[in-house]
PDB file of C-alpha atoms in Angstrom:
ATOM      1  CA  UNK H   1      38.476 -23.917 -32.446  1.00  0.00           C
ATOM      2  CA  UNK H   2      40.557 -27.049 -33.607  1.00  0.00           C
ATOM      3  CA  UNK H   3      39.865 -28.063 -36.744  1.00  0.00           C
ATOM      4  CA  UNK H   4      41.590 -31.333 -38.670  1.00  0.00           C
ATOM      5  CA  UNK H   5      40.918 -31.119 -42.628  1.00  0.00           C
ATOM      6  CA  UNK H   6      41.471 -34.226 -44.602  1.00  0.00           C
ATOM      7  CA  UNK H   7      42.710 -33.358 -48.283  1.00  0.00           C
ATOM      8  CA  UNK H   8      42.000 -36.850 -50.716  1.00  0.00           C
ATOM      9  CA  UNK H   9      43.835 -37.910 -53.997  1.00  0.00           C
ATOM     10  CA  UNK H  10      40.414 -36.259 -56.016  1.00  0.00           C
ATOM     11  CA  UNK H  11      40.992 -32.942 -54.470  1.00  0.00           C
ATOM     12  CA  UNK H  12      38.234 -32.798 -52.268  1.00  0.00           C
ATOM     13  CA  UNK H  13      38.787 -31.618 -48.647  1.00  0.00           C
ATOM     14  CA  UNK H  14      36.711 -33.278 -45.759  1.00  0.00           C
ATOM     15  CA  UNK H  15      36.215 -30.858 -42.269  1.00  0.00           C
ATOM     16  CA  UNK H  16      35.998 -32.212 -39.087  1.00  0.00           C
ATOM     17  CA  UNK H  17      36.626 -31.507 -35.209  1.00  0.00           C
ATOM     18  CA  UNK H  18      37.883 -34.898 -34.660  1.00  0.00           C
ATOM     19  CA  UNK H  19      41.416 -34.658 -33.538  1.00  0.00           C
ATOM     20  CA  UNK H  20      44.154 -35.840 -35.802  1.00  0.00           C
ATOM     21  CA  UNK H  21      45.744 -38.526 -33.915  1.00  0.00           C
ATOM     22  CA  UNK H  22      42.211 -40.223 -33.327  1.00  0.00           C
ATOM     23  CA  UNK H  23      41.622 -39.773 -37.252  1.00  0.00           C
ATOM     24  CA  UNK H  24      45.046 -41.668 -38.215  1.00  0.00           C
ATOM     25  CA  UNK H  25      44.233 -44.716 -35.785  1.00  0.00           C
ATOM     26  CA  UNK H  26      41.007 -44.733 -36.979  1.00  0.00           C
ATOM     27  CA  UNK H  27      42.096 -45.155 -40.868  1.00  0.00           C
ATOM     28  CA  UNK H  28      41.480 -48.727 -42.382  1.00  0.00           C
ATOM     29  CA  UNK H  29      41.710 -50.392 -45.707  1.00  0.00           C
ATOM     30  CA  UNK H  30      38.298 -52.339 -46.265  1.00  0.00           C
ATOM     31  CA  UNK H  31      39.300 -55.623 -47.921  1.00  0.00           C
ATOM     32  CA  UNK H  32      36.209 -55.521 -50.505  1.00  0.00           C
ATOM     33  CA  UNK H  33      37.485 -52.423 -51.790  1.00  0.00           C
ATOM     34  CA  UNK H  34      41.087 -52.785 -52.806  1.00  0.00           C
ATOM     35  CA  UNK H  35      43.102 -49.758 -51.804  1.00  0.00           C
ATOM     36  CA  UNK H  36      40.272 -47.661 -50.812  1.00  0.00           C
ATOM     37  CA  UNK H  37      40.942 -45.593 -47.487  1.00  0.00           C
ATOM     38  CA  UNK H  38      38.169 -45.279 -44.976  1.00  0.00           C
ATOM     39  CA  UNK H  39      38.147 -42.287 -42.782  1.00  0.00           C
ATOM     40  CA  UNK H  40      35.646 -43.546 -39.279  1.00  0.00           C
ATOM     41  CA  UNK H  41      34.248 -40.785 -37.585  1.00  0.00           C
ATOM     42  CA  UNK H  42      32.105 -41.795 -34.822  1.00  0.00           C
ATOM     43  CA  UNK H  43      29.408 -44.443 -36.380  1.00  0.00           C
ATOM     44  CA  UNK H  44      29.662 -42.675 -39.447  1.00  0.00           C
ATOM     45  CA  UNK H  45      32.309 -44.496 -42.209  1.00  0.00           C
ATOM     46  CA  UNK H  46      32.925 -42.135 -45.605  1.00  0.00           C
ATOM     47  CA  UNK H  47      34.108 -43.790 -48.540  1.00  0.00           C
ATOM     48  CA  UNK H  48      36.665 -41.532 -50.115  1.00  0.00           C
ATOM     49  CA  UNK H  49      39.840 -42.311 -52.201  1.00  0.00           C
ATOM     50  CA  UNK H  50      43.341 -41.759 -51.166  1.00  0.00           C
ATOM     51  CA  UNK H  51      44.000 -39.739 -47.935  1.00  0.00           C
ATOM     52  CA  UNK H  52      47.081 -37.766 -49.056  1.00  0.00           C
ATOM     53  CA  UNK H  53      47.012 -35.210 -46.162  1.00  0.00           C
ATOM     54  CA  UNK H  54      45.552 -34.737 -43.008  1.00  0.00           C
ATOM     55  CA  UNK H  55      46.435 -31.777 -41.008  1.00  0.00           C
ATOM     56  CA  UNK H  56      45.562 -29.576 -37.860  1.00  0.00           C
ATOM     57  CA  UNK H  57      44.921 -25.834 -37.655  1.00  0.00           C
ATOM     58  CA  UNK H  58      43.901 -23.855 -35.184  1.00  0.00           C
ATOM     59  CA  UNK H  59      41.617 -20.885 -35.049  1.00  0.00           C
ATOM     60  CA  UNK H  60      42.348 -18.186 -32.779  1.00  0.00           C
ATOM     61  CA  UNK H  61      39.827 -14.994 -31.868  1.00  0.00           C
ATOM     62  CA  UNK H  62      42.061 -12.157 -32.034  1.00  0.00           C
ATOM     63  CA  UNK H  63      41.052  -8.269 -31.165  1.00  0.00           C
ATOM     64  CA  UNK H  64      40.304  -5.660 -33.706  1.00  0.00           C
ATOM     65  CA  UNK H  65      43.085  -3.423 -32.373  1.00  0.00           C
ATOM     66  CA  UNK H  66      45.589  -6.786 -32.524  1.00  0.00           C
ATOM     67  CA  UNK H  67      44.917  -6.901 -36.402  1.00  0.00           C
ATOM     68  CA  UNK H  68      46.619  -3.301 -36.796  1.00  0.00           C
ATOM     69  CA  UNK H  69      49.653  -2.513 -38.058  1.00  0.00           C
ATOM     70  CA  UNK H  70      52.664  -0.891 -36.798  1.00  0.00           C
ATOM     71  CA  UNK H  71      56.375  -0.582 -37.748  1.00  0.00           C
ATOM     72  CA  UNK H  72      57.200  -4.110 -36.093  1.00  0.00           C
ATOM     73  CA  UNK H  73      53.585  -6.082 -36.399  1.00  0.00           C
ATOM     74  CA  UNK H  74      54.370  -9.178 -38.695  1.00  0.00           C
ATOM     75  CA  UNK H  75      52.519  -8.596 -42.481  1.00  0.00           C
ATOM     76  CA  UNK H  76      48.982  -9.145 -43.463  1.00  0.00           C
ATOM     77  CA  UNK H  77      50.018 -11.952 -45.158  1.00  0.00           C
ATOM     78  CA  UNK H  78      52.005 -13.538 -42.369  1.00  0.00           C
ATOM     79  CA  UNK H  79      48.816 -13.801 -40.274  1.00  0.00           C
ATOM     80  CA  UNK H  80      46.914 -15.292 -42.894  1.00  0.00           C
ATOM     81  CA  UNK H  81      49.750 -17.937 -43.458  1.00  0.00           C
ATOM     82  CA  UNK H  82      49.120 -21.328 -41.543  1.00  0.00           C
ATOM     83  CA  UNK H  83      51.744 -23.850 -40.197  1.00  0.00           C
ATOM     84  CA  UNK H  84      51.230 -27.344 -41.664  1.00  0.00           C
ATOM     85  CA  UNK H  85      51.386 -30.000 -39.112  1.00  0.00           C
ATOM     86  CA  UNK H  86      52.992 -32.530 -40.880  1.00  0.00           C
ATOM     87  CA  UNK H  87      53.415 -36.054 -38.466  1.00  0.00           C
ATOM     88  CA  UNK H  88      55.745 -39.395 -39.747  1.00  0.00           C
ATOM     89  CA  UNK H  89      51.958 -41.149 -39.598  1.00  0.00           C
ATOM     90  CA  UNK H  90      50.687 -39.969 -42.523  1.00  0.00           C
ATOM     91  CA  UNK H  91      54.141 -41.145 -44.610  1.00  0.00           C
ATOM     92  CA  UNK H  92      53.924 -44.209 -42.944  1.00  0.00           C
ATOM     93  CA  UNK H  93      50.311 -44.559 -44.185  1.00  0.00           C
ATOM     94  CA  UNK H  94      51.080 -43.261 -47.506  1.00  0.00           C
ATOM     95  CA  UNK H  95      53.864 -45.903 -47.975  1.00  0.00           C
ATOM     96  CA  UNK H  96      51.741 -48.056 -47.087  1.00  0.00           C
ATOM     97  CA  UNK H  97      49.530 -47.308 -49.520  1.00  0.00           C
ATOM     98  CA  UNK H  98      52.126 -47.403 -52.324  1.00  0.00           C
ATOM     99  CA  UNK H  99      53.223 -50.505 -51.485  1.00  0.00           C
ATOM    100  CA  UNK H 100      49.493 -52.070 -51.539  1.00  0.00           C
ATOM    101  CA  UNK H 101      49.099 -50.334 -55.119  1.00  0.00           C
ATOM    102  CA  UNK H 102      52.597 -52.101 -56.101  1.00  0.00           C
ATOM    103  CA  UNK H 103      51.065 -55.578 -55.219  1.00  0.00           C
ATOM    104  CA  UNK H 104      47.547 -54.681 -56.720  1.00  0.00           C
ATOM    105  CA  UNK H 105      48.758 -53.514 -59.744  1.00  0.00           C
ATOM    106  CA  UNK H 106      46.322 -50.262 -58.565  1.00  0.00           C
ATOM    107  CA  UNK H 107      47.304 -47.824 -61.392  1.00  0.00           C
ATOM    108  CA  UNK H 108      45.254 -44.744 -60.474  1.00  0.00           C
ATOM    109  CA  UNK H 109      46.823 -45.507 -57.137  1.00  0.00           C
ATOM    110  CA  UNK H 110      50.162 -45.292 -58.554  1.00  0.00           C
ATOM    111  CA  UNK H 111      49.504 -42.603 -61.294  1.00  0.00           C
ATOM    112  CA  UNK H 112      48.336 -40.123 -57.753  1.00  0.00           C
ATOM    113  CA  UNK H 113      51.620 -41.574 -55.946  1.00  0.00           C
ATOM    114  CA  UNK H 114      54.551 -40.770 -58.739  1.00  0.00           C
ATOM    115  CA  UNK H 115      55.380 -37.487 -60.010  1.00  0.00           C
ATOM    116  CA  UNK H 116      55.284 -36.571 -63.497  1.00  0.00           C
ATOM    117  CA  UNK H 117      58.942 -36.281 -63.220  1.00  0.00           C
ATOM    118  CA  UNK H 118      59.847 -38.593 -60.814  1.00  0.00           C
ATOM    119  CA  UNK H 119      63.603 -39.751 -60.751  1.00  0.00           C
ATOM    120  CA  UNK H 120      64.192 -43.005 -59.836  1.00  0.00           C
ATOM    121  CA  UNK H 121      67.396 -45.082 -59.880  1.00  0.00           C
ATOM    122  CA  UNK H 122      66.387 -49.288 -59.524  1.00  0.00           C
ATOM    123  CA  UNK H 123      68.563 -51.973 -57.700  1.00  0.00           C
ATOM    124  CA  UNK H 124      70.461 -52.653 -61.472  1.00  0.00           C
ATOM    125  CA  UNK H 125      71.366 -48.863 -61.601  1.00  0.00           C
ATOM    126  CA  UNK H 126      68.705 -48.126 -64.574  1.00  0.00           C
ATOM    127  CA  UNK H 127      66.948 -44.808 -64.705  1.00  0.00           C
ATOM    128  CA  UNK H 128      63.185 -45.578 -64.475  1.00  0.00           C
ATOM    129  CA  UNK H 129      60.392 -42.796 -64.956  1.00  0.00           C
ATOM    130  CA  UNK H 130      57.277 -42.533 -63.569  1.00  0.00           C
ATOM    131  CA  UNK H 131      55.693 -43.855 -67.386  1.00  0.00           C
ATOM    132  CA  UNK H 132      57.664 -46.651 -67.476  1.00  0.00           C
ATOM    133  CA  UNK H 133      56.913 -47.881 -64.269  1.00  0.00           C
ATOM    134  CA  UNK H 134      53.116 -47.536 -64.760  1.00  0.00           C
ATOM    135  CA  UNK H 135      53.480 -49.296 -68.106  1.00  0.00           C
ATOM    136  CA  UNK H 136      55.258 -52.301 -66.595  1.00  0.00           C
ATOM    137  CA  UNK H 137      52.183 -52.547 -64.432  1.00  0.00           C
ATOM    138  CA  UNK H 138      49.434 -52.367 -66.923  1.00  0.00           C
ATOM    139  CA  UNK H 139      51.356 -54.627 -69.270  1.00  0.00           C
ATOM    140  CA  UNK H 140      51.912 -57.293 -66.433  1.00  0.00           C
ATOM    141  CA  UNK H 141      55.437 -56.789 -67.153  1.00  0.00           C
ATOM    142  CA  UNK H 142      55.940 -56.925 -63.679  1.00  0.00           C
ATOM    143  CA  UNK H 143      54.095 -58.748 -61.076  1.00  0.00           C
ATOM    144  CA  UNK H 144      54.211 -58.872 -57.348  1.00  0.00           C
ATOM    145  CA  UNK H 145      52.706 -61.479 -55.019  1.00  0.00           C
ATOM    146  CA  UNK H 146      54.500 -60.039 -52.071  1.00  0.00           C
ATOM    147  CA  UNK H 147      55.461 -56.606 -51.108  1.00  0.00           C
ATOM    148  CA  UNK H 148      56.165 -56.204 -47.585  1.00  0.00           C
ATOM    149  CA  UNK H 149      58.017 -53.480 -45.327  1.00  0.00           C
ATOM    150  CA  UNK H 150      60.358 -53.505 -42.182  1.00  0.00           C
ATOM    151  CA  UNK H 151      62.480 -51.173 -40.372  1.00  0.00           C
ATOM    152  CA  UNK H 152      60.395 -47.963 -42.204  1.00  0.00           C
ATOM    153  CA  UNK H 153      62.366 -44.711 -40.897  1.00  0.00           C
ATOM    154  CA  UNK H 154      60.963 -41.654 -42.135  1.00  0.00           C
ATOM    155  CA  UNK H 155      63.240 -38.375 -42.101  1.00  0.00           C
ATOM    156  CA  UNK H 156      60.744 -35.288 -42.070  1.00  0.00           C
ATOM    157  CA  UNK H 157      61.928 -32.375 -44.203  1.00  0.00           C
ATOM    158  CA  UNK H 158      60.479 -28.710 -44.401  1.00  0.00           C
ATOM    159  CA  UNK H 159      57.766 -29.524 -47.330  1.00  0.00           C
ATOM    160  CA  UNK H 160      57.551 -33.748 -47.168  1.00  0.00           C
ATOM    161  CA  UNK H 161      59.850 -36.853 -45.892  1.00  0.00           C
ATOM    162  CA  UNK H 162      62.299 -39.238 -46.928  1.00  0.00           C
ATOM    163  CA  UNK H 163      61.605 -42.723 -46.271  1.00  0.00           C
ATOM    164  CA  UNK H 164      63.921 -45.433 -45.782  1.00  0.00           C
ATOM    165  CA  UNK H 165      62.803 -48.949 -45.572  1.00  0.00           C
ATOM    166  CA  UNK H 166      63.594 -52.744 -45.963  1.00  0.00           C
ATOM    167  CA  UNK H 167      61.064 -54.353 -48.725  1.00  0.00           C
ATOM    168  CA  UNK H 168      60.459 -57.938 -49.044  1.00  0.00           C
ATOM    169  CA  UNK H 169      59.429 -58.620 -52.995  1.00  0.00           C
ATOM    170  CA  UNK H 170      58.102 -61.353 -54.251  1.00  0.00           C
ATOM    171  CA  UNK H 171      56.977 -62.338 -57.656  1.00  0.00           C
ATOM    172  CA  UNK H 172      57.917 -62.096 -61.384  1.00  0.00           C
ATOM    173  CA  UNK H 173      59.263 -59.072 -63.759  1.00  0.00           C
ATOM    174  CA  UNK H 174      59.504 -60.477 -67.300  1.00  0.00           C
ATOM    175  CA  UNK H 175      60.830 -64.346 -67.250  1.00  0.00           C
ATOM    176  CA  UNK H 176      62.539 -63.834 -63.981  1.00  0.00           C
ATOM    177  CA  UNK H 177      61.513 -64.725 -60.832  1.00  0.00           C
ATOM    178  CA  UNK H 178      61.729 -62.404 -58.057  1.00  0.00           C
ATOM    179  CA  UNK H 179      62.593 -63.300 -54.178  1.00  0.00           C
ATOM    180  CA  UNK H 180      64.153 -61.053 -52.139  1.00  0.00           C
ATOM    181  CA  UNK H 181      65.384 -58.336 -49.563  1.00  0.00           C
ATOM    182  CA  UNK H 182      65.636 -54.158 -51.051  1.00  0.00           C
ATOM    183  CA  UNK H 183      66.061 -50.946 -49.079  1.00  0.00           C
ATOM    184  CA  UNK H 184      64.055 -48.506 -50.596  1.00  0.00           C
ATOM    185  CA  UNK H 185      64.986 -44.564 -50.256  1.00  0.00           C
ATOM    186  CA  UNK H 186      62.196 -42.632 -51.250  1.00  0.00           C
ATOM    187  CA  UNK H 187      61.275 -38.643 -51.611  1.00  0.00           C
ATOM    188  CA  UNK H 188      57.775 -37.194 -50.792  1.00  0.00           C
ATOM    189  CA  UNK H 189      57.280 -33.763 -51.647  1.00  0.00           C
ATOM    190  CA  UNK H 190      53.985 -31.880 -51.246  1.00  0.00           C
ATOM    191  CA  UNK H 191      52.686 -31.284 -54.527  1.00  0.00           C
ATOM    192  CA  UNK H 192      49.605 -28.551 -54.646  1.00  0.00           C
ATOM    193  CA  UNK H 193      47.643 -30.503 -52.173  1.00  0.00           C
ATOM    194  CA  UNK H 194      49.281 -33.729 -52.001  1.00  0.00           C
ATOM    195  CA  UNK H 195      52.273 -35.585 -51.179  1.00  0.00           C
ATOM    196  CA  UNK H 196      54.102 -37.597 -54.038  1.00  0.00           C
ATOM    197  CA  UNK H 197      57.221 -39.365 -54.255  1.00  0.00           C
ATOM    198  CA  UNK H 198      59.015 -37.067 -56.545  1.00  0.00           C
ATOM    199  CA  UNK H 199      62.971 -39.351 -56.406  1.00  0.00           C
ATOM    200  CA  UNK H 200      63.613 -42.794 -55.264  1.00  0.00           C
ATOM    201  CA  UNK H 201      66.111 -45.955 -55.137  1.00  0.00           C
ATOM    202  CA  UNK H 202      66.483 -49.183 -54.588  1.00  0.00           C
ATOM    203  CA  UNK H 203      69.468 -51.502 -53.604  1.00  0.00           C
ATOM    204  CA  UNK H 204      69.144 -55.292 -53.567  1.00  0.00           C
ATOM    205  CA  UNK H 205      70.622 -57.071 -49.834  1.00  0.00           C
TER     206      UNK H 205
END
């Protein structure tokens, strides 16, 4: 049997038989509930909080005598071991995501997002960590009115992505005005049970 499971920012895993695809065009950010993902299974709609994951797996019925072991059967734990289905939807809903927690000011957002030890290298060539980012955003250090993407490639890699895209900013950080065009280059990793940007850049155009 086909089974898609749905792993969210809290932890907390949601089952279904829905097929992936249908469950990525189905996901929606509700407008009275900034940066909350919806997950829309049939007339059913279950408010959760950020979809870091969704993945396939399939169940197969296998014989008794196929579970044995012989000089060149693969290892017990080999057939307990379970491809991830990883798909360039679910970065390009998770930048998404990012960026609507950039313009929101949406710290938990961002706190699930960053690593603890995220590396990140900003269009002046400072080194910003994941701390002082958040703090810029809680102290309204920073503040966007506009954060838009373009031209989002996404380069899977054997445990996340790299995402490349053009960012329109708009808005203030400090005294200065903001208004312009930045390729981002960004690093997801999958952390324990979610992805999180773990390195990053920016370059102004």
């Amino acid at each position: 049997m086909n089974e898609t499971i749905i792993t969210l920012s809290t932890g907390e895993q949601i089952r279904t038989e829905a097929p992936e695809q249908q469950l990525l065009e189905h996901i929606t950010n509700n407008q009275g509930m900034m940066n909350k993902a919806f997950v829309v299974i049939g007339d059913v709609h279950i408010a959760t909080a950020h979809i870091v994951k969704i993945e396939s797996t399939v169940e197969e019925n296998k014989r008794p005598d196929q579970l044995e072991q012989t000089d060149n059967s693969v290892s017990s734990k080999q057939i307990e071991q379970t491809d991830q289905v990883v798909t360039p939807n679910q970065f390009e809903l998770l930048e998404q995501e990012l960026l609507e927690a950039m313009q929101t000011r949406d710290i938990f957002a961002l706190d699930t997002f960053l690593h603890d030890d995220l590396v990140f290298i900003n269009h002046e060539g400072s080194y910003v960590t994941k701390e002082m980012d958040l703090e810029a955003h809680r102290t309204l250090a920073v503040r966007y009115t506009k954060v838009s993407s373009t031209d989002l490639q996404i380069k899977p890699t054997k445990d996340g992505a790299v995402t490349i895209s053009r960012i329109r900013l708009e808005g203030q950080e400090g005294d200065e005005k903001i208004s312009g065009d930045f390729i981002y280059t960004r690093v997801w990793q999958l952390i324990g049970e979610q992805y999180q940007v773990i390195a990053g850049h920016c370059s102004m155009l």
